[in-house]
Every structure is written in C-alpha cells, then in structure tokens.
XYZ file of C-alpha atoms in Angstrom:
580
model
C 69.403 36.649 95.705
C 70.190 32.970 95.850
C 70.866 31.736 99.355
C 71.645 28.070 99.324
C 71.476 25.031 97.109
C 71.076 21.554 98.674
C 69.452 18.131 98.630
C 68.022 15.573 100.967
C 70.975 13.332 100.405
C 73.615 13.955 103.025
C 76.365 13.270 100.483
C 75.354 16.389 98.530
C 77.642 19.359 98.974
C 75.336 22.083 100.209
C 76.276 25.448 98.698
C 75.637 28.674 100.584
C 75.792 31.961 98.563
C 76.021 35.484 99.663
C 75.751 38.905 98.136
C 78.296 40.084 95.578
C 80.776 37.792 93.954
C 80.630 33.987 94.779
C 83.382 31.732 93.469
C 82.621 28.007 93.444
C 86.021 26.381 92.972
C 86.871 22.956 91.736
C 90.321 21.840 93.000
C 92.700 19.045 92.200
C 93.728 17.061 95.302
C 97.253 15.792 96.037
C 95.845 12.269 95.449
C 94.832 13.260 91.868
C 96.636 11.482 89.100
C 97.511 13.210 85.786
C 94.516 11.402 84.244
C 92.016 12.746 86.786
C 89.638 15.400 85.581
C 87.550 17.959 87.274
C 84.896 17.692 84.624
C 82.855 15.491 87.008
C 83.178 17.792 90.014
C 79.745 19.239 89.456
C 80.480 22.872 88.302
C 78.138 22.583 85.258
C 75.756 20.433 87.283
C 75.299 23.332 89.760
C 74.176 25.480 86.821
C 71.795 22.751 85.623
C 70.484 22.275 89.093
C 69.622 26.000 89.394
C 67.802 25.871 86.063
C 65.947 22.804 87.214
C 64.718 24.430 90.414
C 63.848 27.577 88.526
C 61.420 25.896 86.275
C 63.382 24.019 83.540
C 61.466 21.280 81.864
C 62.951 17.802 82.174
C 64.267 16.405 78.957
C 65.044 12.836 77.906
C 68.714 11.990 78.276
C 69.250 15.006 80.565
C 70.925 15.012 83.934
C 67.523 14.577 85.676
C 66.526 11.464 83.725
C 69.357 9.448 85.493
C 67.820 6.859 87.780
C 70.400 7.611 90.523
C 68.812 11.051 91.010
C 65.169 10.053 90.397
C 64.157 10.008 94.076
C 66.360 12.803 95.361
C 64.771 15.948 96.520
C 66.694 19.172 95.579
C 66.219 22.389 97.357
C 66.943 26.095 96.532
C 66.586 28.861 99.125
C 66.387 32.372 97.703
C 64.996 35.851 98.372
C 61.707 36.593 96.656
C 60.079 39.919 95.689
C 57.566 41.011 98.294
C 58.726 38.428 100.907
C 60.586 39.489 104.068
C 62.051 36.034 104.469
C 63.601 33.759 101.884
C 61.495 31.088 100.267
C 62.334 27.425 99.621
C 61.824 25.680 96.298
C 62.055 21.873 96.077
C 61.718 19.510 93.175
C 62.200 15.778 92.701
C 62.888 14.295 89.244
C 60.331 11.483 89.822
C 57.535 14.066 90.344
C 56.100 16.762 88.116
C 55.302 19.021 91.052
C 57.156 21.902 92.586
C 57.164 22.413 96.354
C 57.139 26.038 97.665
C 57.447 27.159 101.212
C 55.663 29.516 101.455
C 53.393 29.351 98.402
C 54.129 32.580 96.485
C 52.233 31.532 93.406
C 49.127 33.510 94.509
C 46.746 30.880 93.100
C 43.025 31.164 93.494
C 43.047 28.454 96.212
C 45.290 30.470 98.525
C 43.915 30.683 102.121
C 40.773 32.696 102.916
C 42.825 35.593 104.350
C 45.628 35.206 101.879
C 47.937 33.079 103.955
C 50.771 31.596 102.090
C 51.170 28.084 103.238
C 53.517 25.490 101.862
C 52.118 23.959 98.744
C 52.953 21.753 95.767
C 52.096 23.472 92.547
C 52.468 22.492 88.811
C 55.507 23.309 86.826
C 53.509 25.591 84.582
C 52.240 27.643 87.578
C 55.837 27.818 88.899
C 57.146 29.058 85.492
C 54.429 31.763 85.439
C 55.243 32.771 89.022
C 58.948 33.195 88.088
C 58.078 35.317 85.035
C 55.557 37.444 86.978
C 57.603 38.075 90.106
C 61.254 37.991 89.006
C 60.720 39.641 85.656
C 57.373 41.467 86.009
C 55.915 39.919 82.919
C 52.370 41.355 82.765
C 50.350 38.267 81.889
C 50.588 34.505 81.126
C 49.667 35.347 77.477
C 52.659 37.620 77.048
C 55.020 36.613 74.281
C 57.897 37.228 76.616
C 59.115 33.828 77.882
C 60.154 33.698 81.563
C 62.294 30.689 80.832
C 64.190 32.363 78.059
C 64.721 35.377 80.275
C 66.204 33.041 82.926
C 68.538 31.618 80.336
C 70.117 35.059 79.951
C 70.712 35.172 83.606
C 72.032 31.624 83.865
C 73.640 30.369 80.611
C 74.189 26.624 80.101
C 77.132 25.389 78.207
C 75.420 22.077 77.159
C 72.648 24.050 75.540
C 75.022 26.128 73.525
C 74.667 29.203 75.716
C 78.182 30.462 75.045
C 77.993 30.435 71.258
C 76.507 33.966 70.804
C 75.997 36.912 73.178
C 72.408 37.506 72.013
C 71.251 33.840 72.093
C 71.117 31.395 74.938
C 70.908 28.024 73.149
C 71.816 26.742 69.823
C 69.003 26.874 67.332
C 67.270 29.646 69.109
C 65.244 31.846 66.812
C 66.855 35.335 66.570
C 63.376 36.807 66.809
C 62.570 34.951 70.085
C 65.928 36.175 71.593
C 65.259 39.788 70.339
C 61.782 39.787 72.011
C 63.410 38.806 75.367
C 66.334 41.221 74.994
C 64.032 44.052 74.026
C 62.155 43.426 77.258
C 65.258 43.297 79.378
C 66.710 46.443 77.933
C 63.342 48.338 78.026
C 62.774 48.595 74.165
C 59.441 48.176 72.371
C 58.598 44.505 72.598
C 55.648 44.862 70.216
C 57.918 45.841 67.322
C 60.120 42.780 67.993
C 56.973 40.618 67.944
C 55.929 42.265 64.618
C 59.367 41.275 63.197
C 58.751 37.694 64.291
C 55.174 37.697 62.791
C 56.576 38.901 59.403
C 59.333 36.293 59.655
C 56.849 33.468 60.241
C 54.523 34.781 57.451
C 57.541 34.880 55.051
C 58.545 31.351 56.042
C 55.010 30.124 55.360
C 54.941 31.959 52.039
C 58.156 30.328 50.935
C 56.863 26.939 51.841
C 53.569 27.526 49.947
C 55.541 28.763 46.900
C 57.590 25.504 46.850
C 54.383 23.426 47.426
C 52.631 25.194 44.572
C 55.314 23.807 42.294
C 54.472 20.267 43.246
C 51.953 18.596 40.921
C 49.872 17.228 43.791
C 50.155 19.942 46.431
C 49.811 22.622 43.736
C 46.132 21.637 43.425
C 45.512 22.882 46.987
C 46.341 26.468 46.060
C 47.278 26.672 42.371
C 48.051 29.580 40.161
C 45.778 32.604 39.873
C 45.634 32.498 36.042
C 44.593 28.828 35.924
C 42.068 29.419 38.740
C 40.546 32.308 36.942
C 39.706 30.108 33.987
C 38.216 27.368 36.133
C 36.059 29.922 37.974
C 34.811 31.277 34.678
C 33.707 27.748 33.493
C 32.021 26.941 36.823
C 30.173 30.282 36.730
C 28.843 29.490 33.241
C 27.597 26.090 34.421
C 25.858 27.763 37.363
C 24.146 30.288 35.050
C 22.812 27.458 32.840
C 21.588 25.426 35.841
C 19.813 28.491 37.312
C 18.111 29.110 34.030
C 16.926 25.454 33.872
C 15.619 25.720 37.381
C 13.838 28.963 36.791
C 12.068 27.459 33.626
C 11.357 24.136 35.236
C 7.648 23.175 35.834
C 6.856 20.455 38.193
C 4.343 18.073 36.532
C 1.912 16.293 38.878
C 1.961 12.591 38.379
C 4.915 12.904 36.091
C 5.767 9.146 36.340
C 2.209 8.131 35.504
C 2.120 10.329 32.451
C 5.400 8.949 31.345
C 4.212 5.405 31.744
C 1.019 6.219 29.778
C 3.142 7.748 27.001
C 5.288 4.583 26.807
C 2.137 2.434 26.633
C 0.598 4.589 23.841
C 3.908 4.457 21.902
C 3.954 0.640 22.192
C 0.239 0.451 21.123
C 0.829 2.678 18.085
C 3.755 0.505 17.017
C 1.670 -2.596 17.397
C -1.124 -1.079 15.259
C 1.492 -0.214 12.636
C 2.763 -3.732 12.618
C -0.864 -5.161 12.106
C -1.437 -2.676 9.287
C 1.773 -3.846 7.560
C 0.562 -7.492 7.698
C -2.984 -6.669 6.451
C -1.752 -4.403 3.679
C 0.387 -7.362 2.439
C -2.677 -9.668 2.581
C -4.806 -6.989 0.840
C -2.260 -6.721 -1.961
C -2.398 -10.636 -2.344
C -6.193 -10.581 -2.436
C -6.418 -7.953 -5.060
C -3.904 -9.869 -7.186
C -5.990 -13.081 -6.683
C -9.211 -11.236 -7.684
C -7.533 -10.142 -10.964
C -6.442 -13.657 -11.720
C -9.889 -15.266 -11.035
C -11.392 -15.745 -14.694
C -13.502 -18.414 -16.453
C -11.414 -21.057 -18.271
C -11.591 -20.956 -22.174
C -12.670 -24.403 -23.615
C -13.108 -23.568 -27.294
C -9.611 -24.893 -28.067
C -11.036 -28.414 -27.404
C -13.423 -28.344 -30.399
C -10.525 -27.047 -32.615
C -8.335 -29.805 -31.355
C -10.939 -32.542 -32.092
C -11.651 -31.146 -35.494
C -8.089 -31.339 -36.335
C -8.270 -34.940 -35.298
C -11.417 -35.511 -37.529
C -13.438 -36.412 -34.502
C -16.909 -35.091 -34.232
C -18.198 -34.443 -30.754
C -21.561 -35.885 -29.983
C -24.429 -34.108 -28.318
C -23.873 -35.949 -25.089
C -20.345 -34.842 -24.924
C -21.245 -31.305 -25.625
C -23.888 -31.457 -22.873
C -21.322 -32.583 -20.386
C -18.999 -29.813 -21.347
C -21.585 -27.182 -20.829
C -22.256 -28.465 -17.279
C -18.561 -28.359 -16.446
C -18.326 -24.867 -17.936
C -21.288 -23.719 -15.830
C -19.805 -25.186 -12.683
C -16.447 -23.485 -13.225
C -18.177 -20.141 -13.907
C -20.074 -20.541 -10.620
C -16.866 -21.351 -8.685
C -15.075 -18.274 -10.211
C -17.929 -15.943 -9.427
C -18.039 -17.199 -5.787
C -14.277 -16.746 -5.453
C -14.464 -13.262 -6.812
C -17.283 -12.393 -4.360
C -15.365 -13.819 -1.362
C -12.182 -11.854 -2.360
C -14.060 -8.659 -2.743
C -15.834 -9.135 0.587
C -12.567 -9.940 2.364
C -10.872 -6.984 0.645
C -13.626 -4.645 1.877
C -13.262 -5.949 5.473
C -9.428 -5.499 5.379
C -9.781 -1.988 4.101
C -12.293 -1.151 6.714
C -10.019 -2.544 9.450
C -7.170 -0.502 8.049
C -9.247 2.616 8.093
C -10.394 1.997 11.697
C -6.840 1.480 12.857
C -5.730 4.649 11.017
C -8.361 6.577 12.932
C -7.314 4.827 16.168
C -3.666 5.609 15.517
C -4.497 9.164 14.835
C -6.275 9.466 18.178
C -3.515 7.681 20.090
C -0.908 9.897 18.376
C -2.725 13.022 19.365
C -2.827 11.797 23.011
C 0.786 10.863 22.846
C 1.775 14.194 21.306
C -0.105 15.940 24.174
C 1.639 13.809 26.770
C 5.068 14.389 25.193
C 4.581 18.074 25.144
C 3.540 18.103 28.761
C 6.546 16.039 29.718
C 8.956 18.148 27.654
C 7.733 21.431 29.265
C 8.098 20.157 32.857
C 9.384 17.324 34.886
C 9.107 15.379 38.152
C 9.781 17.077 41.526
C 12.823 14.726 42.101
C 14.236 15.936 38.758
C 13.992 19.534 40.034
C 15.545 18.482 43.318
C 18.331 16.781 41.462
C 19.035 20.011 39.464
C 19.123 21.972 42.711
C 21.511 19.550 44.223
C 23.833 19.833 41.214
C 23.557 23.630 41.502
C 24.534 23.500 45.155
C 27.603 21.381 44.410
C 28.654 23.684 41.631
C 28.151 26.628 43.930
C 30.349 24.995 46.675
C 32.954 24.210 44.001
C 32.839 27.884 42.924
C 33.313 29.038 46.526
C 36.328 26.719 46.999
C 37.791 27.956 43.800
C 37.378 31.538 44.747
C 39.061 30.873 48.106
C 41.914 29.157 46.300
C 42.019 32.020 43.899
C 42.151 34.604 46.768
C 44.893 32.495 48.468
C 46.781 32.230 45.216
C 46.614 36.088 44.708
C 47.538 36.608 48.343
C 50.517 34.247 47.956
C 51.665 35.974 44.781
C 51.318 39.414 46.301
C 52.509 38.373 49.734
C 56.125 38.900 48.931
C 55.621 42.462 47.948
C 53.398 43.055 50.945
C 55.760 41.480 53.349
C 58.664 43.458 51.858
C 56.626 46.636 52.125
C 55.762 45.868 55.690
C 59.336 45.171 56.603
C 60.490 48.385 55.176
C 57.788 50.224 57.153
C 58.672 48.297 60.314
C 62.317 49.082 59.819
C 61.441 52.818 59.644
C 59.217 52.624 62.794
C 61.869 50.670 64.708
C 64.460 53.227 63.766
C 62.199 56.053 65.077
C 61.564 54.099 68.220
C 65.273 53.611 68.824
C 65.703 57.287 68.409
C 63.016 58.014 70.925
C 64.635 55.482 73.356
C 68.212 56.679 72.731
C 68.629 57.265 76.384
C 68.136 53.554 77.045
C 70.364 52.317 74.218
C 73.043 54.951 75.055
C 73.120 53.852 78.695
C 73.517 50.176 77.651
C 76.208 51.020 75.130
C 78.062 53.071 77.705
C 77.962 50.362 80.321
C 79.240 47.804 77.906
C 81.972 50.129 76.720
C 83.088 50.749 80.373
C 83.054 47.028 81.184
C 85.093 46.074 78.132
C 87.648 48.802 78.581
C 88.273 47.629 82.200
C 89.168 44.227 80.669
C 91.186 45.340 77.608
C 92.086 48.950 78.277
C 91.504 52.127 76.279
C 93.363 50.977 73.184
C 90.446 48.846 72.000
C 87.038 50.057 70.746
C 84.348 47.978 72.250
C 80.702 48.786 71.255
C 77.140 47.625 71.820
C 74.812 48.759 69.017
C 71.089 48.639 68.468
C 70.143 48.938 64.836
C 66.859 48.603 63.032
C 67.136 46.320 60.054
C 64.714 45.049 57.509
C 64.702 41.585 58.904
C 64.797 42.226 62.593
C 66.181 44.394 65.301
C 69.932 43.792 65.421
C 71.810 43.957 68.770
C 75.505 43.524 68.297
C 78.252 43.439 71.015
C 81.826 43.475 70.016
C 85.328 44.105 71.251
C 87.719 45.299 68.559
C 90.461 42.770 68.979
C 91.813 39.611 67.325
C 88.504 37.685 67.537
C 89.875 34.798 69.563
C 87.723 32.442 71.623
C 88.879 34.148 74.926
C 87.717 37.608 73.606
C 84.514 36.155 72.306
C 83.793 34.790 75.793
C 84.553 38.120 77.370
C 82.135 39.824 74.983
C 79.429 37.492 76.418
C 80.673 38.300 79.983
C 80.299 42.062 79.406
C 77.018 41.682 77.587
C 75.538 39.573 80.298
C 76.739 42.058 82.915
C 75.324 44.944 81.023
C 71.951 43.208 80.510
C 71.652 42.111 84.109
C 72.471 45.517 85.483
C 70.026 47.403 83.230
C 67.214 44.944 83.820
C 67.663 44.881 87.567
C 67.777 48.683 87.701
C 64.449 48.872 85.993
C 62.771 46.058 87.826
C 62.688 43.659 84.775
C 65.204 41.138 86.011
C 66.459 39.359 89.095
C 69.503 40.447 91.159
C 71.681 37.498 90.290
C 73.834 36.432 87.426
C 75.407 32.922 87.101
C 78.256 31.809 84.798
C 79.839 28.396 84.257
C 83.645 28.131 84.231
C 83.525 27.381 80.435
C 83.064 31.079 79.973
C 86.666 31.671 81.041
C 88.124 28.955 78.729
C 90.807 30.505 76.517
C 90.687 33.771 78.374
C 94.077 35.408 79.207
C 94.806 35.330 82.946
C 95.010 39.235 83.046
C 91.408 39.306 81.627
C 90.220 36.661 84.090
C 91.614 38.689 86.981
C 90.046 41.871 85.561
C 86.689 40.297 84.957
C 86.397 38.791 88.433
C 87.293 42.173 89.996
C 84.923 43.960 87.721
C 82.109 41.594 88.681
C 82.834 42.002 92.417
C 82.787 45.840 92.047
C 79.695 45.959 89.953
C 77.721 43.565 92.223
C 78.671 45.549 95.272
C 77.678 48.846 93.664
C 74.382 47.542 92.274
C 73.446 45.328 95.219
C 73.506 42.170 93.117
C 74.967 38.737 93.126
C 77.357 36.955 90.660
C 77.984 33.287 91.012
C 80.708 31.728 88.901
C 82.338 28.278 88.910
C 86.096 28.123 88.372
C 88.881 25.691 88.280
C 91.554 26.280 90.954
C 94.475 26.621 88.533
C 92.614 29.282 86.474
C 91.879 31.138 89.724
C 95.524 30.907 90.788
C 96.428 32.510 87.441
C 94.084 35.390 88.243
C 95.545 35.649 91.761
C 99.004 35.857 90.197
C 97.775 38.959 88.384
C 96.727 40.597 91.659
C 93.137 39.445 92.188
C 92.348 38.611 95.814
C 89.927 35.741 95.801
C 89.736 35.112 99.537
C 86.624 37.268 100.226
C 84.675 35.516 97.433
C 85.440 31.755 97.532
C 82.528 29.899 99.059
C 82.578 26.538 100.893
C 82.879 23.776 100.225
C 85.439 23.304 97.529
C 84.614 20.703 95.008
C 87.340 18.158 94.129
C 87.914 15.567 91.403
C 87.690 12.664 93.891
C 84.773 10.261 93.767
C 83.148 11.733 96.835
C 84.332 15.328 96.208
C 81.934 16.401 93.576
C 78.761 18.351 94.077
C 76.423 15.258 94.483
C 79.038 13.412 96.700
C 78.999 10.383 94.419
C 79.704 9.577 90.726
C 76.853 8.181 88.545
C-alpha cells in the first residue's frame, strides 16, 4: 500500500494514505470568487507524481520539465513485497537517478551478506524492480510491460486514460493492452503476443505491397513473374560463362605471342606493298622491251629518189654507221631490260616464299591465340562469373521475398484463423477465470445501477485479437462510460491482487466522476470502500468537495475516508503550495 507522498519543499502538502478508501478532496474556500477554479489544486498532479515516483519517463512539456520543480526532491513511502517496513522512493527532475531506502532492486552490487543499504539506481533498474516485485513479471525480457501494468492501476487523464476501459493512453496498440490485460486476468499471454506478431507482420506486408507499386521501391522486391524471367536470363549467362571458363586454356607468354603476331602481320603487309610496286615496274619494263626495235631508214632513199637526188657513197657510208650505232643501242637496252626483269621476278619469287613462311608462322600463332588466352583474361571471366552469380543470388532472394509477400496474406489469414481457434479453446479451458471476472464486474455494476440493467464483461477470441469488452446496458452517456471504467478497473485490480499479479492499490482521478449521477457517485464510493476492506486493498481517489457533498446527500458517509490536508483553490492551497 501507499503510505505517504511528500517533498523536500515545506510548502508541499504531504499526503498520508491508509488502507481502504482514501478521499483527497479539493475544496472551494469562502474567499474564492466565481472565477476561481480548483483545476490548479493539484488533484491530477498527485496522480502524475505517483506515476513519476513509480518509474514514469520524463517527457518534454510535461509537469516535470517545469524549471520550478527541477531541483525539488519528491518522496513516496510505500509497503513493498518481502519487506517488513515501508520503503522510501525519491526522485528529482534534474536527475536521472532513483533513490531507494532500502535498496530493494537486488542488483549484483548489493552488500556481501545481502544487506539492503540506501542506493541510487537507474530508472531502468527501478522500472524492472517494479515489474518484478509488484507484478511478478518473470524476466526483464518479458513482453509484459511493468509501466503499462501500472497505468491500469493509476490512470492519467492527460494521457487519455479515461477514453476506453481496455486502454490506458490514447494511441495505445490494442495488442499491447491485451498482452497486459491477459497477464492481469491470468490468461495465456503467449497467445496475445502471437496476435501482436501477426498484426505486425500484416502491417509490414501492407507497406511492402504499397511499396511494390512504386516504380523506384518496386525494384527492391518486385513481382515474382518479372523476377522469374530475370533469373532465367542470368542463369543462361552463367551457363555460357562457365562453358567458356571450362574450355579456356591459359597460353604462356600470351602477350609476347600476340605482339609477334602483330609484327608478322605488319611485315606481310609491307612485303605485299613492295610486290605491288615491283609488279608495276615489271609491267613497265616488259612493255619497254617490246617497244625497243631498230629504226627503219629505207624510207630515206625513196624520199631522195622522189626528189631526183642520188645519194653518194660517202653519204651511204655515214648512214650505215648511224644504223649500226642505233642497232647497238637497241640491243644493249633490250639486254638491260631483260636483266632487270629477271632480277625483279627473282625478288618477287623470294618475297613470295618469305610471305608464305611468315603466313604459316602467323597462322600458327593465331590458332594458338584463338584456342587460349592470357591468365588475366581467365581471371576477368571468373570475375564476371562471380558478379553474375551474386546477381542471381540477389534475384533469387528478391524472388523468394516476392513469393512470400504474395503468399503472406493467405498465410497470415490462415494463421489468424488457427490462432482464433486456439484462443477459443484456451478461453474454454480458462472459463473459471473469465467467469470469475465477469461475475465480479456484473456484481459491481449492478450495485451501481441496480438489477434492471444487464452489465457484462466478455472475453472473446476473434480473428484479429483477443477482444475484452466491458459494458453496462444503459443509455451510453459519459457518466455511464466512466462507471464502466470504474467497474472494470476494480475487477482487474481485485483479480490481479488475489492471484499475486498486481499491487494492492488502485488510484483514480476525479475526472472519472465527471458526468456521473450523484447516486452512482455515492454507490461507487461505498462499493470501493467495501471491496477494499474485504480484499485488504487501498483505493485513492481525488474529488471536488461539491461532488462529494452530492454523494453525501445520497447517504454516503465520507468522514472515515477523507484524508488530510484538504486542497483548496487558493494560491498556497494546492498540492505544491505554490502556483507555477
């Protein structure tokens, strides 16, 4: 049980709690004007402060981020399982540590003989200590959150704690809430976790399906039909590369042989160019040989005869000498042309033989180069093969992911149906637990609204999740909705405490009673007092004095339950003793 709530600032109103019902009342003073409000009296701040001391994380723009509270040291004294004396918990907003007296965290650095001295521990260690000792969570790796469990015992209005009976803050995942409620009621937590797993997988699947439609993100996964074609093409390339590598022969000195082949090719081309020139010269020489003939001079005598000129002997002698000279010149030219023609033909024949030898060597080199290659060429082929194999592996992984994605909807649907069946069977096996919870809720609700209504608390296995529904068959007003939360929290707290899975206290803010008829307020407070007494538990509730008077007018005696001091709407009358 909670014993006291205080601070190191003397202005703070120290609250002392006791077993059973505790009413923290905010009153309007005779000095209050009509415009004064009790919203600043500190009722909700008391709830926030309890959460803070019981392991809440500090958030930006929260109460604890205010500079006026940064150096204050707040203190909670409470009973603790396994301790004969109450323990003290202290926290200061300016520090991330939690002070415990004694140290109940049971850390590894506890004293040699297990002494529990005062110590400052981390917030994470304190959160685990609460989950382990107050809720008996088996291990720090458990999916059951101690902080969420505490939120069912102490609801916060600012977090949206009064929006739904089965959730403790707005935006809470229904699966996370069901995991914690399954634990508190004693149901199979593993099945609730499986529901959450399937929900997460389905959410991921939906995102991937949407992403696959995007032209860019679709390349990450793709469609199985397209990927199947890509895989076939890459497999064909890999087969061809493997065949080339298997037939590949490494030629020693490959580059030297290639350079020699290039030199031979150039030499053969040069010889062909020379042959072309000399064949042209040979053709010219042969034509010149044919044209080289002795000049015919008989036409001269005919010409002189026609002129009636008789050539003398001296003239004829000179003609004979000239004729002999020309004949000698012609014969010499013919001889030179024949000799040069013979030389050219010999050179052409020699180059033909040389070209033939060079061609045979070049053919041999080309055959060698064609049948094999250099070692770096083989290495390059192997590198290309490795890249193609990596591409194939990536495509296969994408193909498998695409197939899984395309089949995941059916698989998830099938698993959900199977899980629904298993959960239904488990609820049948645990019918004693669910019946006890339903019976308690029914009893509590009927005490508020009488036997004419039909309140119920149901546990039903559905395809999406375990569904826990609490309802009072009435007009659905805000006041009745809040009383559904009241009865549900009372039921959950009693069952969890009876089975050692929850603490012995329950805390509600006055907002729970907004819109509630005064008869139900009186009945709820009396019910809480009776249940807490019978169960050995503690119920702390904040309340405005005028709402309490309405309940008193309906016969509720508040005098045994109101705790000191009363909070007021004056500047120094609030919980902190000052406004900020």
